[in-house]
XYZ file of C-alpha atoms in Angstrom:
546
model
C -40.614 14.069 1.881
C -40.251 14.050 5.665
C -41.987 16.693 7.746
C -40.195 19.927 6.744
C -38.072 20.514 9.808
C -40.402 20.361 12.758
C -39.165 22.279 15.765
C -37.169 20.315 18.333
C -36.607 20.807 22.066
C -33.535 22.933 22.604
C -31.985 25.037 25.323
C -33.545 28.458 25.752
C -30.970 31.283 25.826
C -30.865 33.505 28.870
C -27.947 35.034 30.724
C -29.613 37.488 33.082
C -33.084 38.511 34.205
C -36.057 36.126 34.062
C -35.056 32.482 34.233
C -36.466 29.900 31.842
C -36.513 26.138 31.929
C -33.450 24.779 30.129
C -33.354 21.602 28.100
C -30.375 19.784 26.667
C -29.621 20.270 22.972
C -31.374 17.595 20.893
C -29.746 14.332 20.027
C -29.989 12.998 16.480
C -33.504 12.209 15.390
C -35.122 14.190 18.222
C -37.708 16.143 16.251
C -40.677 15.514 18.485
C -41.697 19.070 19.376
C -45.368 19.522 18.384
C -46.026 21.467 15.214
C -48.153 24.589 15.524
C -51.301 24.020 13.468
C -52.024 26.722 10.906
C -55.706 26.297 11.728
C -55.210 27.646 15.266
C -55.248 31.300 16.204
C -51.611 32.273 16.839
C -50.483 34.823 19.404
C -47.642 36.050 17.177
C -47.370 36.544 13.433
C -44.191 36.842 11.376
C -43.977 38.437 7.944
C -40.948 38.538 5.700
C -41.452 41.608 3.490
C -40.630 41.988 -0.160
C -38.261 44.824 -0.999
C -41.173 46.428 -2.845
C -43.501 46.103 0.145
C -47.179 45.731 -0.652
C -46.541 46.826 -4.238
C -44.843 43.536 -5.048
C -46.330 41.522 -7.887
C -44.672 38.476 -9.324
C -43.231 39.244 -12.734
C -40.050 39.961 -14.617
C -40.629 43.715 -14.618
C -39.660 43.886 -10.950
C -36.162 43.884 -9.546
C -34.974 41.563 -6.804
C -37.434 40.679 -4.082
C -34.807 39.543 -1.529
C -37.129 36.705 -0.646
C -34.873 34.803 1.787
C -35.515 35.584 5.423
C -32.549 36.109 7.775
C -30.681 33.038 8.985
C -31.392 33.787 12.647
C -35.131 34.307 12.221
C -36.159 30.635 12.715
C -34.090 30.521 15.916
C -35.977 33.526 17.302
C -39.372 32.088 16.448
C -38.474 28.674 17.822
C -37.445 30.226 21.153
C -40.943 31.692 21.387
C -42.570 28.378 20.441
C -40.504 26.426 22.933
C -41.928 28.742 25.588
C -45.504 27.959 24.606
C -46.094 30.934 22.309
C -47.769 30.045 19.008
C -46.373 31.675 15.867
C -47.386 31.608 12.206
C -45.488 33.242 9.378
C -45.505 34.088 5.680
C -42.907 35.104 3.154
C -44.887 37.744 1.280
C -43.070 37.605 -2.056
C -43.116 33.791 -2.063
C -46.853 33.744 -1.399
C -47.472 36.161 -4.273
C -45.297 34.085 -6.576
C -47.188 30.919 -5.659
C -50.593 32.591 -5.883
C -51.018 36.018 -7.461
C -54.343 36.442 -5.646
C -52.792 36.043 -2.181
C -54.118 38.854 0.001
C -52.171 39.715 3.148
C -55.107 41.642 4.610
C -57.293 38.536 4.434
C -54.491 36.430 5.921
C -54.190 38.879 8.819
C -57.946 39.049 9.357
C -58.092 35.268 9.629
C -55.680 35.654 12.570
C -57.164 38.786 14.097
C -56.564 37.681 17.677
C -52.777 37.954 17.168
C -51.183 40.384 19.611
C -47.719 40.743 18.101
C -46.438 41.012 14.519
C -42.730 40.460 13.823
C -41.188 41.942 10.660
C -37.519 41.535 9.833
C -35.472 44.540 8.758
C -32.064 42.940 8.504
C -30.799 43.877 5.055
C -31.053 47.529 4.051
C -32.802 46.492 0.842
C -35.930 46.013 2.993
C -35.971 49.532 4.462
C -38.978 50.529 2.366
C -40.669 47.131 2.224
C -40.515 46.499 5.977
C -41.969 49.897 6.851
C -44.755 49.647 4.291
C -45.584 46.144 5.490
C -45.704 47.471 9.067
C -48.009 50.282 7.948
C -50.324 47.773 6.282
C -50.330 45.439 9.280
C -51.133 48.271 11.684
C -54.142 49.206 9.563
C -55.332 45.597 9.377
C -54.719 44.690 13.044
C -54.428 47.961 14.990
C -54.356 46.148 18.347
C -51.196 44.184 17.436
C -47.772 45.487 18.456
C -45.356 45.772 15.522
C -41.823 44.624 16.370
C -38.825 45.057 14.058
C -35.349 43.570 14.355
C -32.185 42.906 12.364
C -29.003 44.792 11.497
C -30.686 47.656 9.664
C -33.442 48.035 12.255
C -30.733 48.126 14.922
C -28.616 50.736 13.180
C -31.550 53.073 12.544
C -33.734 52.273 15.572
C -34.150 55.818 16.914
C -34.853 57.320 13.510
C -37.429 54.649 12.659
C -39.325 55.069 15.927
C -39.289 58.853 15.616
C -40.546 58.950 12.022
C -42.742 55.870 11.591
C -45.480 55.552 14.239
C -46.693 52.196 12.920
C -43.544 50.590 14.402
C -43.908 50.042 18.157
C -40.714 48.292 19.243
C -37.277 47.479 17.845
C -35.077 44.741 19.285
C -31.435 45.643 18.691
C -28.488 43.323 18.228
C -28.880 39.674 19.225
C -32.560 39.161 19.917
C -33.237 35.696 21.369
C -33.518 36.699 25.032
C -34.868 40.264 24.537
C -37.552 39.196 22.072
C -38.837 36.451 24.351
C -39.072 38.865 27.284
C -40.768 41.516 25.149
C -43.338 39.133 23.672
C -44.119 37.661 27.091
C -44.680 41.179 28.424
C -46.917 42.089 25.475
C -49.011 38.937 25.894
C -49.330 39.284 29.672
C -51.911 42.047 29.454
C -54.081 43.893 26.975
C -52.431 47.094 28.227
C -49.082 48.386 27.091
C -46.265 47.116 29.328
C -45.250 49.614 31.974
C -42.109 51.710 31.643
C -40.531 49.647 34.419
C -41.145 46.384 32.550
C -39.803 47.731 29.242
C -36.760 49.283 30.908
C -35.781 45.862 32.257
C -35.655 44.250 28.795
C -32.163 44.409 27.243
C -31.453 45.584 23.689
C -34.847 47.279 23.356
C -35.888 50.555 21.695
C -39.377 51.967 22.237
C -41.286 55.235 22.587
C -41.846 56.765 25.971
C -45.413 57.666 26.842
C -46.203 61.340 26.383
C -47.185 63.984 23.887
C -43.699 64.343 22.426
C -42.014 61.528 20.519
C -39.151 60.481 22.746
C -37.291 57.225 22.159
C -35.946 55.159 25.023
C -33.228 52.563 24.535
C -32.049 49.963 27.016
C -28.355 48.972 26.885
C -27.189 46.109 24.696
C -26.337 43.727 27.508
C -27.380 40.504 25.793
C -24.859 39.268 23.244
C -25.019 35.603 22.331
C -22.139 33.315 23.255
C -21.244 29.876 21.898
C -23.491 28.161 24.441
C -26.445 30.283 23.335
C -25.885 29.503 19.655
C -25.530 25.797 20.382
C -28.900 25.759 22.131
C -30.855 27.356 19.281
C -32.960 25.672 16.608
C -32.084 27.433 13.361
C -33.542 24.828 11.035
C -37.220 24.293 11.913
C -39.474 26.411 9.704
C -42.799 24.576 9.957
C -44.315 27.777 11.396
C -44.117 29.217 7.881
C -46.837 28.851 5.287
C -45.431 26.741 2.393
C -42.179 25.692 4.118
C -41.206 23.134 1.460
C -41.633 25.661 -1.337
C -39.463 28.052 0.645
C -36.689 25.461 0.920
C -36.426 25.407 -2.883
C -35.427 29.081 -2.747
C -32.555 28.359 -0.359
C -30.885 25.836 -2.661
C -27.693 27.363 -4.092
C -27.851 26.575 -7.796
C -24.940 24.553 -9.108
C -26.153 23.097 -12.390
C -28.911 25.533 -13.377
C -30.495 23.272 -16.017
C -30.720 20.315 -13.621
C -32.186 22.493 -10.879
C -34.873 23.825 -13.209
C -35.764 20.371 -14.480
C -35.980 19.072 -10.906
C -38.728 21.583 -10.115
C -41.222 19.341 -11.907
C -39.977 16.071 -10.386
C -38.293 16.283 -6.974
C -37.188 19.865 -6.287
C -33.759 20.499 -4.812
C -34.020 22.109 -1.383
C -31.525 23.951 0.783
C -31.037 25.506 4.211
C -28.462 27.892 5.588
C -26.741 26.691 8.757
C -25.366 29.040 11.393
C -21.663 28.458 12.036
C -20.759 31.769 13.709
C -21.864 35.336 14.406
C -19.801 38.468 13.968
C -16.657 38.856 11.918
C -12.910 39.115 12.351
C -12.496 41.120 9.140
C -13.226 44.728 8.296
C -13.792 44.604 4.543
C -14.485 48.045 3.080
C -17.880 47.245 1.599
C -19.457 45.111 4.345
C -22.130 46.304 6.763
C -21.556 43.128 8.776
C -17.864 43.853 9.388
C -16.031 43.622 12.711
C -16.561 47.297 13.563
C -20.213 47.169 12.483
C -20.925 44.211 14.781
C -19.329 46.064 17.670
C -21.635 49.032 17.095
C -24.761 46.965 16.417
C -24.502 44.021 18.806
C -21.707 44.921 21.227
C -19.833 41.933 19.835
C -16.052 41.818 19.684
C -14.818 39.644 16.849
C -16.332 36.253 16.148
C -18.592 33.992 18.223
C -18.310 30.437 16.888
C -20.970 27.758 17.133
C -19.506 24.407 18.157
C -18.798 21.920 15.352
C -20.816 19.299 17.242
C -23.933 21.508 17.204
C -23.444 22.302 13.517
C -23.046 18.615 12.634
C -26.195 17.729 14.608
C -28.180 20.334 12.691
C -26.837 19.086 9.364
C -27.930 15.593 10.406
C -31.456 16.846 11.104
C -31.572 18.533 7.723
C -30.413 15.381 5.974
C -33.072 13.375 7.833
C -35.672 15.910 6.653
C -34.643 15.176 3.056
C -32.963 18.553 2.472
C -30.657 18.466 -0.546
C -27.973 20.953 0.462
C -26.751 22.907 3.489
C -24.958 26.252 3.202
C -22.556 27.385 5.922
C -23.148 30.960 7.055
C -19.540 31.647 8.044
C -16.714 30.111 6.025
C -15.791 26.949 7.927
C -12.332 26.922 6.324
C -11.661 30.233 8.105
C -12.616 28.765 11.470
C -9.389 26.780 11.520
C -8.270 23.206 10.874
C -9.184 21.932 14.342
C -12.731 23.211 13.811
C -13.377 21.767 10.376
C -11.623 18.480 11.139
C -13.884 18.088 14.180
C -16.944 19.010 12.121
C -16.150 16.493 9.395
C -15.359 13.782 11.958
C -18.710 14.383 13.638
C -20.483 14.254 10.279
C -18.843 10.898 9.606
C -19.910 9.628 13.024
C -23.504 10.678 12.320
C -23.319 9.159 8.822
C -23.973 12.508 7.178
C -23.276 13.075 3.514
C -25.249 15.878 1.930
C -24.807 18.676 -0.570
C -22.554 21.390 0.894
C -22.021 25.055 0.059
C -19.245 27.230 1.471
C -18.132 30.711 0.437
C -14.438 31.241 1.060
C -13.717 34.572 2.740
C -10.022 34.235 1.922
C -8.280 31.306 0.219
C -8.636 27.882 1.871
C -5.864 25.391 2.442
C -5.621 22.664 -0.181
C -6.201 19.949 2.415
C -9.477 21.617 3.382
C -10.667 21.366 -0.217
C -9.845 17.662 -0.276
C -11.732 16.985 2.969
C -14.675 19.172 1.977
C -15.106 17.239 -1.274
C -15.194 13.910 0.603
C -18.177 14.982 2.716
C -20.380 16.542 0.066
C -22.671 14.882 -2.461
C -20.888 16.001 -5.672
C -23.986 16.956 -7.659
C -25.124 19.339 -4.929
C -21.812 20.565 -3.537
C -20.470 23.955 -4.457
C -18.031 26.609 -3.284
C -17.667 30.296 -3.984
C -14.662 32.570 -4.284
C -14.843 36.351 -4.228
C -11.590 37.865 -5.478
C -13.542 41.135 -5.988
C -11.195 42.492 -8.657
C -8.252 41.499 -10.802
C -5.764 43.868 -9.186
C -4.169 42.501 -5.997
C -3.591 45.967 -4.494
C -7.240 46.981 -4.903
C -8.308 43.559 -3.651
C -6.213 43.997 -0.516
C -7.579 47.517 0.027
C -11.062 46.029 0.162
C -10.323 43.111 2.464
C -9.165 40.107 0.399
C -5.555 39.194 1.030
C -4.224 36.961 -1.732
C -2.548 37.120 -5.116
C -3.785 35.876 -8.452
C -1.087 33.192 -8.407
C -2.370 31.849 -5.088
C -5.913 32.004 -6.453
C -5.004 29.720 -9.353
C -3.377 27.230 -6.989
C -6.760 26.920 -5.262
C -8.613 26.778 -8.585
C -6.371 23.906 -9.619
C -7.165 21.989 -6.426
C -10.900 22.634 -6.857
C -10.847 21.495 -10.486
C -9.135 18.260 -9.478
C -12.085 17.621 -7.155
C -14.543 18.451 -9.976
C -16.126 21.048 -7.696
C -18.932 23.367 -8.795
C -17.653 26.919 -8.453
C -19.034 30.446 -8.310
C -16.523 33.261 -8.845
C -17.881 36.637 -7.756
C -16.484 39.985 -8.750
C -17.718 43.314 -7.388
C -17.800 46.305 -9.686
C -17.515 49.848 -8.307
C -15.339 49.309 -5.210
C -12.857 51.825 -3.732
C -9.583 52.032 -5.617
C -10.985 50.619 -8.849
C -10.184 52.474 -12.062
C -10.798 51.714 -15.702
C -7.286 50.255 -15.855
C -7.752 47.968 -12.838
C -11.154 46.931 -14.188
C -9.458 45.737 -17.350
C -7.343 43.518 -15.092
C -10.591 42.133 -13.640
C -11.853 41.260 -17.115
C -8.558 39.597 -17.970
C -8.616 37.582 -14.745
C -12.152 36.435 -15.499
C -11.042 35.322 -18.964
C -8.130 33.387 -17.493
C -10.430 31.659 -15.004
C -12.859 30.804 -17.802
C -10.055 29.285 -19.876
C -8.625 27.396 -16.900
C -11.647 25.938 -15.091
C -14.027 23.250 -16.458
C -16.835 25.187 -18.151
C -19.608 22.846 -16.980
C -18.695 23.499 -13.339
C -18.190 27.270 -13.492
C -20.274 30.411 -13.046
C -18.640 33.855 -13.193
C -20.568 36.877 -11.899
C -19.983 40.606 -11.506
C -22.370 42.885 -9.598
C -22.303 46.645 -9.159
C -21.875 47.480 -5.495
C -24.211 49.586 -3.324
C -22.938 51.194 -0.117
C -23.857 49.375 3.119
C -25.046 51.533 6.053
C -22.241 50.813 8.551
C -19.576 49.569 6.162
C -16.105 51.086 6.622
C -16.438 52.819 3.238
C -19.559 54.567 4.520
C -18.431 55.337 8.064
C -14.977 56.470 6.867
C -15.847 57.645 3.355
C -13.013 60.196 3.177
C -10.434 57.490 3.827
C -11.628 55.649 0.736
C -11.783 58.703 -1.506
C -15.542 58.804 -1.843
C -18.591 60.782 -0.817
C -21.490 58.888 0.712
C -24.996 59.936 -0.331
C -26.793 57.445 1.930
C -26.359 57.919 5.672
C -29.800 58.160 7.253
C -32.663 55.694 7.341
C -34.663 58.062 5.159
C -31.902 57.860 2.536
C -32.184 54.066 2.402
C -35.972 54.142 2.566
C -36.108 56.391 -0.505
C -33.439 54.336 -2.287
C -35.441 51.119 -1.782
C -38.719 52.770 -2.726
C -37.248 54.080 -5.974
C -35.357 50.928 -7.011
C -38.125 48.360 -6.773
C -38.226 47.599 -10.485
C -35.730 46.160 -12.919
C -33.855 48.963 -14.618
C -30.768 49.052 -16.880
C -29.507 51.914 -14.698
C -28.786 49.324 -12.009
C -25.912 48.050 -14.148
C -24.062 51.351 -14.263
C -23.913 52.420 -10.640
C -26.901 54.748 -10.582
C -28.391 55.043 -7.069
C -25.514 53.114 -5.521
C -25.304 55.712 -2.768
C -21.819 57.108 -3.201
C -19.591 59.050 -5.552
C -15.990 58.083 -6.191
C -13.364 60.694 -6.941
C -12.563 60.640 -10.655
C -15.345 58.230 -11.587
C -18.732 59.112 -13.033
C -21.718 57.179 -14.370
C -20.368 57.293 -17.923
C -17.188 55.550 -16.786
C -19.178 52.858 -15.015
C -21.281 52.336 -18.113
C -18.085 51.702 -20.075
C -16.981 49.122 -17.506
C -20.324 47.306 -17.698
C -20.145 47.338 -21.499
C -16.610 45.937 -21.371
C -17.742 43.110 -19.064
C -20.626 42.156 -21.321
C -18.458 42.366 -24.427
C -15.964 39.953 -22.865
C -18.874 37.611 -22.137
C -19.600 37.044 -25.821
C -18.790 33.434 -26.655
C -18.631 32.530 -22.958
C -22.314 32.903 -22.089
C -22.820 29.456 -20.548
C -20.429 30.193 -17.683
C -20.280 33.991 -17.641
C -23.266 35.993 -16.399
C -24.017 39.591 -17.411
C -24.081 42.421 -14.882
C -27.672 42.050 -13.614
C -30.552 44.462 -14.041
C -32.070 45.238 -10.669
C -30.723 46.492 -7.384
């Protein structure tokens, strides 16, 4: 296999403040940036925490580890590296799965000269794990500054800094420019940066000096634009320990049996590719909705990465022998001019690779035909999320199409012999036992209609996202939220670290729906699993684990 995505020279983002040397975005094949040797002492460490924090042990008794790091994380690290700052990273749960004796304390001690430790707190499922990892790191390397970032860290920045002294700084919203300025300030001296220096860094939360805990926050004045996204290197992950093994985790499984068999021969590998940031939708359940992005990153709507930059990154991934790329934002939703340009650029670069796209709404039929032409069939897959079987409830929660229109798309996909995931989401606003029966019937119809060897049907019980519309405006959706504060999510994550049948019936999902109790949810789960009998190869049970 080629070197697993060595970092390339790219433009360094920066709109205001300190100026940095800018380079043109890389042309195809330009992967000459020197790799940071894991034998050197790095200035910065990165740790992706397990949901369970330091309590994680590989084994079936645990629930989900959420072992994928955020899509934007490599871009942040590569900005630091391109400015001469050495970084090394580990995915804690992956390391424990590869070697049960892996000891993070020893790993940290071998890099004791590090001055900064980055820990992502993007998804709320890491609220406990990220804090406990920070606590552990502060004990192991007390001189290192602990920096958190991500959507959840942003939304709860003040509360985290007030209640958890092991966290020193939180970068809010888009972090490329603020993180670089913060790390440069932290490395410039063995002393804490002055108040004047910190106050000049955008998007930053930190504690003021003094006896009382007082949090200071600079305004969110850095929000990435298309030019910024085009200049970032999202794909290079050679700063991570075991990067190739990590790539196996990012492959979206199409044929499960083939993927498992390939683990012992030539494993299938995958990478997510950034196509846009933000959202133009306001789906009830989503903490990354349009209104959430406005609150968290001062972003209005959607910022789209150019199709030329996306195609160039896909080319680099293909050259690095990656099996499949997954688009972060549905390229069908970016419009025909966008995806036609993207596919034309892929043809020009002679790119044909496994593709994965999750449709936010329903795509046009001609998109499906073009998408199929540019993907290696064995490793190309799409996903649809109709949520429920009832069109009114579906529309209430952000998906705007009928079942009839859905089957038109299914017919076009089946003609292309496309691997397909169909996701349903149990426990959404407006759902009743009667509408859930419609969901089961729709799933049966899809099972009968679509080629069984190409189909996976899933249904997952939904947990409430921190800044989702159904949390911010709970009354509007006829529910009561039981998770509002960071402490609420911290306790939720701490108490749901193991696999538990209660995860299937809505327990600890963080909200109560008028007229629906746990017993009713248990009946829905039982009905789903009963309908699965005889359809097991394509129809997955409601999973155990949060």
